[in-house]
mmCIF file of N, CA and C in Angstrom:
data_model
loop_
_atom_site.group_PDB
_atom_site.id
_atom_site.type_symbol
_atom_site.label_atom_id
_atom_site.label_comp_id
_atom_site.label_asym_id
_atom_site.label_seq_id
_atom_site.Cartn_x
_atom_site.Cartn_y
_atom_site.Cartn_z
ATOM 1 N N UNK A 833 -3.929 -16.103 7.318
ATOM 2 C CA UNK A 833 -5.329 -16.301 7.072
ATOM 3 C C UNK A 833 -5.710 -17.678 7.607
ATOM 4 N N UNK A 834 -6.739 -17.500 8.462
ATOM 5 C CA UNK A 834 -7.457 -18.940 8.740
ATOM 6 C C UNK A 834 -9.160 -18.750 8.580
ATOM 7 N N UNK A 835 -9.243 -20.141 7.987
ATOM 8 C CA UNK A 835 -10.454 -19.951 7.236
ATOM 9 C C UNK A 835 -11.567 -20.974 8.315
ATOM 10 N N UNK A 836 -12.549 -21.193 8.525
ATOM 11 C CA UNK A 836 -13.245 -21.984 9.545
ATOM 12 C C UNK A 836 -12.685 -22.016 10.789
ATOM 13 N N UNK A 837 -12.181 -21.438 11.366
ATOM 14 C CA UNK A 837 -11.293 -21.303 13.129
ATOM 15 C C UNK A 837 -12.213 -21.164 13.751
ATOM 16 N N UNK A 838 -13.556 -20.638 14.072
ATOM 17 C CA UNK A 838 -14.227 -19.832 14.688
ATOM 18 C C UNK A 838 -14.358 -20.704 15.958
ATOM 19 N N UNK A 839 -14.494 -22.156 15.783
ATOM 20 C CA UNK A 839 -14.942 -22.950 17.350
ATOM 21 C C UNK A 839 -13.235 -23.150 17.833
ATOM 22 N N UNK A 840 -12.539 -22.724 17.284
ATOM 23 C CA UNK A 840 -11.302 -23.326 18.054
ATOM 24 C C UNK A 840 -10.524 -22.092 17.966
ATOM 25 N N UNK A 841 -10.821 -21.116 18.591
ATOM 26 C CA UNK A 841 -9.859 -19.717 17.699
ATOM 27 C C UNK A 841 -9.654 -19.425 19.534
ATOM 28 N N UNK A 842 -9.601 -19.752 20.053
ATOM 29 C CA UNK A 842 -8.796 -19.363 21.541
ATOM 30 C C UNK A 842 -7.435 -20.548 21.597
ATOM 31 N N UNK A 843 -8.020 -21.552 21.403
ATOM 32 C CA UNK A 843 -6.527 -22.794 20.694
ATOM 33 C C UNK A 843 -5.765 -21.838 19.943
ATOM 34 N N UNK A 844 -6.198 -21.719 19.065
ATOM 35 C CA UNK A 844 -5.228 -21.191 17.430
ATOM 36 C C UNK A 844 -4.613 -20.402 18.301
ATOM 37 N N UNK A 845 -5.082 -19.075 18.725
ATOM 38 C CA UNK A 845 -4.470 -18.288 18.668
ATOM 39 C C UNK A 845 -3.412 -18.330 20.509
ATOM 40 N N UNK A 846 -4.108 -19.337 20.959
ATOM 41 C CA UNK A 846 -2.742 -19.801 22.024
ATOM 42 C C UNK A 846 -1.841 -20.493 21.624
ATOM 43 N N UNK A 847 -1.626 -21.213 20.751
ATOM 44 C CA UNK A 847 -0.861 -22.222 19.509
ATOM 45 C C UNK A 847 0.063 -20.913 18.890
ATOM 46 N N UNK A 848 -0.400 -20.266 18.113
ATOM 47 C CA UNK A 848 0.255 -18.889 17.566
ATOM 48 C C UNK A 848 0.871 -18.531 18.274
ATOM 49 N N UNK A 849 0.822 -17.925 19.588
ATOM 50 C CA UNK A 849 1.233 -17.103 21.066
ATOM 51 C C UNK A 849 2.861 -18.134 21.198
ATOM 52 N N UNK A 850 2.442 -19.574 21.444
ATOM 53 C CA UNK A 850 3.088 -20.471 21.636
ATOM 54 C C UNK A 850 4.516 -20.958 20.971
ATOM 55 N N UNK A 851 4.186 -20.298 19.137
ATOM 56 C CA UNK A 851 5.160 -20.488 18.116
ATOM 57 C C UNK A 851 6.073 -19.500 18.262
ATOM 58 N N UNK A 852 5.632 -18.216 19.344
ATOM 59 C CA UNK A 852 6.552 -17.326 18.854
ATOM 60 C C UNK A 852 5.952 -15.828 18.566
ATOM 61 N N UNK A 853 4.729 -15.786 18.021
ATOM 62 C CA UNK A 853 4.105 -14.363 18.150
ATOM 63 C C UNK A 853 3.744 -13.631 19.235
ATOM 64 N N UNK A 854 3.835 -12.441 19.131
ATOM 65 C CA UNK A 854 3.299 -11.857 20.260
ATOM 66 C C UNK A 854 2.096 -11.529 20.258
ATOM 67 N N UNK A 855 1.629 -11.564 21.716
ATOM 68 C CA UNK A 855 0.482 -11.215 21.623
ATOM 69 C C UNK A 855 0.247 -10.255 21.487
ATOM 70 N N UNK A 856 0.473 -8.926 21.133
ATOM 71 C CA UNK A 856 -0.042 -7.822 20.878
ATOM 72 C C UNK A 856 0.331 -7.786 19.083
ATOM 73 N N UNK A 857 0.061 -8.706 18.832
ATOM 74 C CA UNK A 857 0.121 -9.129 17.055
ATOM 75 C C UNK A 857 -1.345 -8.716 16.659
ATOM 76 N N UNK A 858 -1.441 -7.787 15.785
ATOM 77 C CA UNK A 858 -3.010 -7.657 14.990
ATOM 78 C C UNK A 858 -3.362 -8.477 14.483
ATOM 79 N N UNK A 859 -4.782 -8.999 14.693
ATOM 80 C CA UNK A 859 -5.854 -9.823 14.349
ATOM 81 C C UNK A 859 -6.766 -9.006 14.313
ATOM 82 N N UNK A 860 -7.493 -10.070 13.033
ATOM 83 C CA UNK A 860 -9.383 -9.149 12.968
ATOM 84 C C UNK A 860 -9.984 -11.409 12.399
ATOM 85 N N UNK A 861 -11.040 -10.858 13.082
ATOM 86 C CA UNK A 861 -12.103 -11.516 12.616
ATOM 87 C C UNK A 861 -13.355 -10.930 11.662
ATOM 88 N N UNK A 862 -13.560 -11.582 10.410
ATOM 89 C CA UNK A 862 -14.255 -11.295 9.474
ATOM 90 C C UNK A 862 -15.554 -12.051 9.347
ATOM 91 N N UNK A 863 -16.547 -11.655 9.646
ATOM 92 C CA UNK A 863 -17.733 -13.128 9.543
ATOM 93 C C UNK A 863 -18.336 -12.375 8.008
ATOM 94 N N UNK A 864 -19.132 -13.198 7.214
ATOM 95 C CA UNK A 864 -19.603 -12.973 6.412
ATOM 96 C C UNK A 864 -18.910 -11.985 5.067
ATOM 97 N N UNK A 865 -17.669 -12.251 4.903
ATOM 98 C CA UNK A 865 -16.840 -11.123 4.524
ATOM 99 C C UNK A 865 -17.357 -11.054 2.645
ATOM 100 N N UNK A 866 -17.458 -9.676 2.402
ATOM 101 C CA UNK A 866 -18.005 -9.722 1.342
ATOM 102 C C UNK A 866 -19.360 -9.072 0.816
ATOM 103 N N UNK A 867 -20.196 -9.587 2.080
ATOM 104 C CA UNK A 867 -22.019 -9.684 2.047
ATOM 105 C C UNK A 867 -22.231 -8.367 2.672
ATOM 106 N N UNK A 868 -23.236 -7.789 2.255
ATOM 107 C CA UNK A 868 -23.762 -6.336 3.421
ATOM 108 C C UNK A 868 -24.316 -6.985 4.464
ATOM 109 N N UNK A 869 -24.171 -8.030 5.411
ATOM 110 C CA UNK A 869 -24.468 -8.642 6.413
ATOM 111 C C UNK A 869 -22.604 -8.737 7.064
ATOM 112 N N UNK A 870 -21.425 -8.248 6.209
ATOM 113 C CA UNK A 870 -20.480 -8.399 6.872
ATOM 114 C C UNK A 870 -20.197 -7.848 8.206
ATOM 115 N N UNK A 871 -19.524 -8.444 9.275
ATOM 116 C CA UNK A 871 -19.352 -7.995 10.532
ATOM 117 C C UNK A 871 -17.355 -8.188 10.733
ATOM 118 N N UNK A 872 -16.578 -7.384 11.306
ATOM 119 C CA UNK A 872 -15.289 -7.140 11.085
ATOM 120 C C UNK A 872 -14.774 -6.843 12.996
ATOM 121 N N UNK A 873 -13.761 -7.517 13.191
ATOM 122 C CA UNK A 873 -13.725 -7.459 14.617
ATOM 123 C C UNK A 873 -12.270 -7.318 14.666
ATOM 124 N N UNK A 874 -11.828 -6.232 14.874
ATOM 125 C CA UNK A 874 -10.212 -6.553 14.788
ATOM 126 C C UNK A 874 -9.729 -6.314 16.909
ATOM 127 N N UNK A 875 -8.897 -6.646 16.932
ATOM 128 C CA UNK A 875 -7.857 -6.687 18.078
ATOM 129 C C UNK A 875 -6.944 -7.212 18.297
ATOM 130 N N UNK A 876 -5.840 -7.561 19.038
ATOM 131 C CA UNK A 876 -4.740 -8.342 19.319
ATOM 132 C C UNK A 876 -5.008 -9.644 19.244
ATOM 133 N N UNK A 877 -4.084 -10.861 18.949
ATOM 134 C CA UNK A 877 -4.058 -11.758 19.314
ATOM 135 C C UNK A 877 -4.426 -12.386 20.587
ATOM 136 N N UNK A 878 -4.145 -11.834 21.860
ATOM 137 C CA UNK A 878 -4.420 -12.170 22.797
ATOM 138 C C UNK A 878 -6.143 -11.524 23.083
ATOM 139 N N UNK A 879 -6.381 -11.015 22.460
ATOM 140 C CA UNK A 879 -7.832 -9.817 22.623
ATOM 141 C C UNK A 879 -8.663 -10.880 22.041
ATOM 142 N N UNK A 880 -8.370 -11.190 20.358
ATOM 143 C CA UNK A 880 -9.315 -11.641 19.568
ATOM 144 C C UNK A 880 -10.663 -13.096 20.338
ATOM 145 N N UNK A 881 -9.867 -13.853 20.813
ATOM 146 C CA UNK A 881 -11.030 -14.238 21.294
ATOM 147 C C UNK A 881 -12.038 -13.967 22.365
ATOM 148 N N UNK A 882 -11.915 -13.216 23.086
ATOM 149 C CA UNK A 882 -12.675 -12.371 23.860
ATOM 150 C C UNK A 882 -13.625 -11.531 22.994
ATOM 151 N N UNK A 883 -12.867 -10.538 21.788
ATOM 152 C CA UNK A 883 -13.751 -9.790 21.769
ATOM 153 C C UNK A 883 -14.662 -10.363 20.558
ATOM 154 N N UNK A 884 -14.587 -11.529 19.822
ATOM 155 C CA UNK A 884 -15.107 -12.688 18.711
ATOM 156 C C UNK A 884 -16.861 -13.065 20.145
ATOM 157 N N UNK A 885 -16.230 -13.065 21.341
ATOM 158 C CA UNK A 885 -17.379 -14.126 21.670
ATOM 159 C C UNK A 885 -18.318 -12.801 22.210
ATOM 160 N N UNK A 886 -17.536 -11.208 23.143
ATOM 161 C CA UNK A 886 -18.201 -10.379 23.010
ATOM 162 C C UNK A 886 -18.982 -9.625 21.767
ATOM 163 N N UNK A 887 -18.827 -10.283 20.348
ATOM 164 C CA UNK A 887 -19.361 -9.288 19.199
ATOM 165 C C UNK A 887 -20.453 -10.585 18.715
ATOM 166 N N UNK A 888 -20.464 -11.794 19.559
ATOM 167 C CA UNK A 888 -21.366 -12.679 18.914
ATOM 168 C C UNK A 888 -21.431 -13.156 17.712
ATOM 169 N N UNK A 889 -20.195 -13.454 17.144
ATOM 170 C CA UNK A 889 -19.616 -13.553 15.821
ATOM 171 C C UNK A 889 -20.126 -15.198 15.640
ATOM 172 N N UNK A 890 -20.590 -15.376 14.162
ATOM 173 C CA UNK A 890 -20.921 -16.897 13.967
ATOM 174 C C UNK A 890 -20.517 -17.246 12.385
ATOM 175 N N UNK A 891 -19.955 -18.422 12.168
ATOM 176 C CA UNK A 891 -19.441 -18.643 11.040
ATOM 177 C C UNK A 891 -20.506 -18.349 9.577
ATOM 178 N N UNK A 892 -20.110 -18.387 8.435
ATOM 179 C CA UNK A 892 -18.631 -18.523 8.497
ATOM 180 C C UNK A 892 -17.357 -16.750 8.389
ATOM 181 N N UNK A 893 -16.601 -17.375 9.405
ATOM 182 C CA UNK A 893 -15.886 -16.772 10.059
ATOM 183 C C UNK A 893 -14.203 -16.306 9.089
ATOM 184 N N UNK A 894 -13.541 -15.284 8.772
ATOM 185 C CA UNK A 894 -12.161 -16.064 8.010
ATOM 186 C C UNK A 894 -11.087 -14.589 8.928
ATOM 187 N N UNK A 895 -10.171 -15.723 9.567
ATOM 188 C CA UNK A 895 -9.007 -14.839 10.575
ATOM 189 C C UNK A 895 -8.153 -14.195 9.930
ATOM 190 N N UNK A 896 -7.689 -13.122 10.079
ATOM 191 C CA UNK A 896 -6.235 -12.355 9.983
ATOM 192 C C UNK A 896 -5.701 -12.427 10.518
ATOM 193 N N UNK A 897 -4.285 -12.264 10.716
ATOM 194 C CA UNK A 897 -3.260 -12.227 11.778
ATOM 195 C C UNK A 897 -1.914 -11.916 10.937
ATOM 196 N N UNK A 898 -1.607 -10.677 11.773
ATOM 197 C CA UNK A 898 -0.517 -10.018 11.127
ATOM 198 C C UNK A 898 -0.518 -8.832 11.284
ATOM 199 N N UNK A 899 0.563 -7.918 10.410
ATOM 200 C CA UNK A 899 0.652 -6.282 10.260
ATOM 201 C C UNK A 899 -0.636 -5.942 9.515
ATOM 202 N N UNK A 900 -1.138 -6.939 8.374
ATOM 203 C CA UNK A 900 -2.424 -6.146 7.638
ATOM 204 C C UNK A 900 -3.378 -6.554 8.213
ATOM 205 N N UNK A 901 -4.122 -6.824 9.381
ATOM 206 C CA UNK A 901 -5.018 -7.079 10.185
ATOM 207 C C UNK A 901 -5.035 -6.054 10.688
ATOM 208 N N UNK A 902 -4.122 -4.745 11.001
ATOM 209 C CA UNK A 902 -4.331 -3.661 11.501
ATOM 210 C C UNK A 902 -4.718 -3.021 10.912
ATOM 211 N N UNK A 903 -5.269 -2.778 9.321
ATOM 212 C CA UNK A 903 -5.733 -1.811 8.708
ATOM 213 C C UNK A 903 -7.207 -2.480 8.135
ATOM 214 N N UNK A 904 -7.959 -3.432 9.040
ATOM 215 C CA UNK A 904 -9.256 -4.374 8.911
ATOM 216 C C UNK A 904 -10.085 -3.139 9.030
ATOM 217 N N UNK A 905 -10.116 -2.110 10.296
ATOM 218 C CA UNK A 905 -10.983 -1.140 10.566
ATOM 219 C C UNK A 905 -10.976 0.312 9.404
ATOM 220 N N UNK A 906 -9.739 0.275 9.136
ATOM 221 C CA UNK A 906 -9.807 1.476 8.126
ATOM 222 C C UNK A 906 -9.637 1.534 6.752
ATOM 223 N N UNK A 907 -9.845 0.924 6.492
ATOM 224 C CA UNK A 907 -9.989 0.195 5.259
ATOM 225 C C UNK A 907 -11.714 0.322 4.431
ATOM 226 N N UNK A 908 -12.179 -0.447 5.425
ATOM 227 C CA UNK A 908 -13.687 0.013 5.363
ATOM 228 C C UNK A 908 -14.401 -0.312 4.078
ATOM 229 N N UNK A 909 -13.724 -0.780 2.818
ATOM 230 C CA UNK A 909 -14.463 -0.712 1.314
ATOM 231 C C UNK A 909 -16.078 -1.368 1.661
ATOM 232 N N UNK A 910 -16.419 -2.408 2.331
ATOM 233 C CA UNK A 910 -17.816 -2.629 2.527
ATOM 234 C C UNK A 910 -18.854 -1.294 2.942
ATOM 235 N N UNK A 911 -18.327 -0.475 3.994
ATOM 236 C CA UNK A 911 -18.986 0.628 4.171
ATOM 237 C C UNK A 911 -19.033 1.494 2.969
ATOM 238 N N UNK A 912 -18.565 1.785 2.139
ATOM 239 C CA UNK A 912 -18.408 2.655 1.267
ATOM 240 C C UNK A 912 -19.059 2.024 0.246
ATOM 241 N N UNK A 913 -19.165 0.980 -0.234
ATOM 242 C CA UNK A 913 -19.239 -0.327 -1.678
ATOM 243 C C UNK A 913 -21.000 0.453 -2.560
ATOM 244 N N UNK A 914 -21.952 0.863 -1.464
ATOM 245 C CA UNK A 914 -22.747 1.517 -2.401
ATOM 246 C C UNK A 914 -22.504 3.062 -2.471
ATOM 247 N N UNK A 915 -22.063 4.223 -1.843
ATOM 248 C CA UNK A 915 -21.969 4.765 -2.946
ATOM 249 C C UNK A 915 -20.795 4.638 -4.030
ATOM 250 N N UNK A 916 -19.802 4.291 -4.194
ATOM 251 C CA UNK A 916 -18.993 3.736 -5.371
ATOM 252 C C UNK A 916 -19.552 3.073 -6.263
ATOM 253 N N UNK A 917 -20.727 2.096 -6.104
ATOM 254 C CA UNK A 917 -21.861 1.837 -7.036
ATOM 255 C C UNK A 917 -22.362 2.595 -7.680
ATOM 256 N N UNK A 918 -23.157 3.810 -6.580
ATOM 257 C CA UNK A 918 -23.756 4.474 -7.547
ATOM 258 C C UNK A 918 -23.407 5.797 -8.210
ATOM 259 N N UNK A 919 -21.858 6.067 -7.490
ATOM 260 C CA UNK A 919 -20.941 6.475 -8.292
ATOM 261 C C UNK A 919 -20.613 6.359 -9.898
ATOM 262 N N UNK A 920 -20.298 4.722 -9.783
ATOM 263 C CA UNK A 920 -20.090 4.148 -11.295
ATOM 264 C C UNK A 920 -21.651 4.093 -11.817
ATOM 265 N N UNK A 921 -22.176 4.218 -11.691
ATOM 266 C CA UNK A 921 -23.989 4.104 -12.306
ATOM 267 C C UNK A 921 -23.687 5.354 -12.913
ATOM 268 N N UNK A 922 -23.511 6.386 -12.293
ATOM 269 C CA UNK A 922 -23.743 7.974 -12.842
ATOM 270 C C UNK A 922 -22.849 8.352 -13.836
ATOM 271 N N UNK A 923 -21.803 7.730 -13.943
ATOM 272 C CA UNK A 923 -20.638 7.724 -15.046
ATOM 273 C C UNK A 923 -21.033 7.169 -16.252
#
């Protein structure tokens, strides 16, 4: 997890590359994580900053990197979060 990376996340993640990971290591970028304004960007290490500056991503920003960065897209609980609301309402 890295938390504020967003202006230096082509460093980081050449720094990372550098320690020893590979680049085809899962990453996601999370902006707004939490908010129904959240936006979720997953790809490789070597991908992530490319596709961070193609999705127009702006802080604040918080990185994954790892095996559970691959399950950022399917996972999904923000998409789902109202009806499970109003799920529990009806109960």
């Amino acid at each position: 997890m890295i938390y504020m990376g967003l202006m230096k996340i082509e460093r980081i993640c050449a720094r990372l590359r550098d320690a020893g990971l590979p680049a085809d290591t899962p990453a996601a970028a999370i902006q707004n994580g939490t908010l129904p304004t959240q936006k979720v960007i997953s790809a490789t290490l070597a991908e992530l900053p490319d596709a961070i500056e193609r999705a127009g991503l702006s802080a604040p920003t918080l990185f994954v990197v790892g095996a559970v960065a691959a399950f950022a897209e399917t996972l999904g609980w923000r998409d789902n979060a109202d009806a499970i609301l109003k799920e529990a309402d009806q109960a």
